[in-house]
CSV table of C-alpha atoms in Angstrom, one decimal:
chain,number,residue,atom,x,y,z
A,16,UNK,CA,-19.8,-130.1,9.1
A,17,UNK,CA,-18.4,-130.0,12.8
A,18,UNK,CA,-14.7,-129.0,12.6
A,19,UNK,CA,-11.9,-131.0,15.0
A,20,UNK,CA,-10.4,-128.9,18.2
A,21,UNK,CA,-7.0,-130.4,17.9
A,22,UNK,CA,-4.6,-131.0,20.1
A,23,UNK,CA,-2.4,-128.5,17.8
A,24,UNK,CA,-5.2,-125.8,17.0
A,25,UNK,CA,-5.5,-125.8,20.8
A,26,UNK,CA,-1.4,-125.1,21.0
A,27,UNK,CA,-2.0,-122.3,18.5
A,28,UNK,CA,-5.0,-120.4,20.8
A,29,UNK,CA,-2.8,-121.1,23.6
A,30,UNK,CA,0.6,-119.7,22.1
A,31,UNK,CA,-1.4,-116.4,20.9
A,32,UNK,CA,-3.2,-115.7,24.5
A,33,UNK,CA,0.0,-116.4,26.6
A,34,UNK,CA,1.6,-114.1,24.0
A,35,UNK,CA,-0.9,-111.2,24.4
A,36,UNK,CA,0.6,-108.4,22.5
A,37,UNK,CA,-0.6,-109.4,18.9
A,38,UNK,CA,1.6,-111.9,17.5
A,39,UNK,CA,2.6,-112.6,14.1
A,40,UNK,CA,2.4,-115.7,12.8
A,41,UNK,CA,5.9,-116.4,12.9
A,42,UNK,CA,5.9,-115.4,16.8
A,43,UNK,CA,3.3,-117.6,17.3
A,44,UNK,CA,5.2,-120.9,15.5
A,45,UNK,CA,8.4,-120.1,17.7
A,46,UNK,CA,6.6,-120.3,20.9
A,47,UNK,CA,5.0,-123.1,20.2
A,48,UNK,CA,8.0,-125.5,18.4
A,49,UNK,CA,9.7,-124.1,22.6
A,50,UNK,CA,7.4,-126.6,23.9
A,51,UNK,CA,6.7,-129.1,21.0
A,52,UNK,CA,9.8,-129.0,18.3
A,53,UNK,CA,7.9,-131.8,16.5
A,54,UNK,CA,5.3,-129.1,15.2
A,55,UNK,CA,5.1,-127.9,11.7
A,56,UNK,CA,5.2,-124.2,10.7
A,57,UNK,CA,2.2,-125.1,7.8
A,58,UNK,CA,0.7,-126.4,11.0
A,59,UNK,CA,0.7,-123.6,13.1
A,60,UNK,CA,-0.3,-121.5,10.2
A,61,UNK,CA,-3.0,-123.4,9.0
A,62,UNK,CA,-4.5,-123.4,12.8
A,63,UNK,CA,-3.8,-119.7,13.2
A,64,UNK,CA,-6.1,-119.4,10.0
A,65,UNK,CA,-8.8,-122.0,11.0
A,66,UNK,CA,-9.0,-120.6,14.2
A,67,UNK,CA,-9.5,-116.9,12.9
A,68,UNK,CA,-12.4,-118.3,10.2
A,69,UNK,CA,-14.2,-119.9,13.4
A,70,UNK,CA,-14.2,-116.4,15.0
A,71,UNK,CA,-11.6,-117.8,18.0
A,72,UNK,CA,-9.3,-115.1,17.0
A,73,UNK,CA,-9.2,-112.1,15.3
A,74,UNK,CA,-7.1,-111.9,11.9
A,75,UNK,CA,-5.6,-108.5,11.5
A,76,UNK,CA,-4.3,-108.0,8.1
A,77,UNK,CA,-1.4,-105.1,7.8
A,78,UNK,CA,-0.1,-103.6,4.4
A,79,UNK,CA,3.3,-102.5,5.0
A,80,UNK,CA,3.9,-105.8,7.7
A,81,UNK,CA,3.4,-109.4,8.8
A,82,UNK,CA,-0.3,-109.9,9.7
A,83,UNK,CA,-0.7,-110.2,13.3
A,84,UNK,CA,-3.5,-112.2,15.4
A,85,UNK,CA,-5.0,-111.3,18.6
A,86,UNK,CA,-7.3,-113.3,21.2
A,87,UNK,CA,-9.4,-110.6,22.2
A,88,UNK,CA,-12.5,-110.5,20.1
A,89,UNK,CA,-14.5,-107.4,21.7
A,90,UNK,CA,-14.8,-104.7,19.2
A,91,UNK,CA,-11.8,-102.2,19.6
A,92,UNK,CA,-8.9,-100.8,17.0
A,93,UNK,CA,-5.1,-101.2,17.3
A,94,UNK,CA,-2.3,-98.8,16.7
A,95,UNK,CA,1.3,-99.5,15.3
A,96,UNK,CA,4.4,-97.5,16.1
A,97,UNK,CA,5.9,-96.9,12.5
A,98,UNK,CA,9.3,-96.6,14.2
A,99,UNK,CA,9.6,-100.1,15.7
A,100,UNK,CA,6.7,-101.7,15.2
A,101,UNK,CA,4.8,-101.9,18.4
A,102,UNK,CA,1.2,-103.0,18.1
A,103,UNK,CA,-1.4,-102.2,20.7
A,104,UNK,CA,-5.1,-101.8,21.3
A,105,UNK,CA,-6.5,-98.5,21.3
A,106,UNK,CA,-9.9,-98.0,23.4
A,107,UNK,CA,-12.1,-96.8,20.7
A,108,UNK,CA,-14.5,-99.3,19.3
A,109,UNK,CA,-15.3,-99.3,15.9
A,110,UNK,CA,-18.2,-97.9,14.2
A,111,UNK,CA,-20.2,-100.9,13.0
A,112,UNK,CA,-22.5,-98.7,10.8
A,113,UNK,CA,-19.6,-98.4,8.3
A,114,UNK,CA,-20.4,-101.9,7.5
A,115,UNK,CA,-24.0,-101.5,6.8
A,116,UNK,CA,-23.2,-98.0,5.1
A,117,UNK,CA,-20.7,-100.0,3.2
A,118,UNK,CA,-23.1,-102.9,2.4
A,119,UNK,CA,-25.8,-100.4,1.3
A,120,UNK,CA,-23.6,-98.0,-1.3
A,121,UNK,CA,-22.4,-101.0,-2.7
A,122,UNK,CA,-24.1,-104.1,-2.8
A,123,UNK,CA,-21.3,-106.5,-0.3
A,124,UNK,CA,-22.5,-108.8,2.2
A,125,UNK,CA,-21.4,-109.7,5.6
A,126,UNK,CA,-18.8,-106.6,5.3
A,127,UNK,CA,-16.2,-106.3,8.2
A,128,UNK,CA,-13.4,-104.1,8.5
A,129,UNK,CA,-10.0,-103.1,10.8
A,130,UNK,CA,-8.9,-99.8,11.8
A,131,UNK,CA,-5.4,-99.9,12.7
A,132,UNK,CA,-3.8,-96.4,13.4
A,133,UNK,CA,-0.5,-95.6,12.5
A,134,UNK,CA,2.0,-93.2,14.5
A,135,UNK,CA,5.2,-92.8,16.6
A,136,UNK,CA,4.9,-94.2,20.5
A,137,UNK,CA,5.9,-92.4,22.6
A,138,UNK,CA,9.1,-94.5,23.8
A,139,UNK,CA,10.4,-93.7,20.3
A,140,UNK,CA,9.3,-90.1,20.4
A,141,UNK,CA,11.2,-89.9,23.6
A,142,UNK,CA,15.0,-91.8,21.7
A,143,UNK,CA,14.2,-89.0,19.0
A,144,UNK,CA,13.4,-86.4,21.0
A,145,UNK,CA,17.1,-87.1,23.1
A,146,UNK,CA,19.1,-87.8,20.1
A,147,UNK,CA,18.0,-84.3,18.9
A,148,UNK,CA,17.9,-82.6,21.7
């Protein structure tokens, strides 16, 4: 079954690529109720979900924050500041023979995985560095 490109699931896409720094889904619901207040917040996150299950965006689950949802689906890995939370992408792609190695020790199908890399950037290594120093 064919799924419907709505008018809203084409707001949500939008809102996430003219956002462009891996939005949460709460980010993504306040920039799109700026230009159409009559939107829901289920609404926007059901689209951001439908939208990641039809491979238009990429779902990026965190553990110790809101998940956050980018528009560019090449294979690369992301890195989060654990000071103030800054979220980018990091030019190393990821090894896709994990997910066959994966798939062969243990029996999964159609395995996928993130790698998100966690440290301090260097803005907030700089405001420590002067508060120290």
């Amino acid at each position: 079954m064919e799924k419907r490109n709505t008018i809203q699931k084409r707001l949500v896409l939008d809102a996430v690529c003219a956002l462009a720094d891996h939005p949460t889904a709460e980010q993504v619901y306040a920039e799109v109720v700026q230009h159409h207040p009559s939107i829901s917040k289920a609404t926007v996150y059901r689209n951001l979900n439908s939208l990641a299950q039809d491979g238009q965006l990429r779902h990026i689950p965190l553990a110790n924050g809101a998940d956050r949802f980018d528009h560019y689906l090449q294979p690369h890995s992301h890195i989060e500041c654990t000071e103030c939370g800054c979220f980018c992408d990091v030019p190393i792609t990821c090894d896709e023979s994990l997910d066959a190695k994966l798939e062969e020790l243990t029996g999964y199908q159609n395995s996928t995985h993130e790698l998100v890399f966690r440290g301090i950037c260097p803005s907030c290594a700089h405001k420590a560095a002067h508060k120290a120093g």
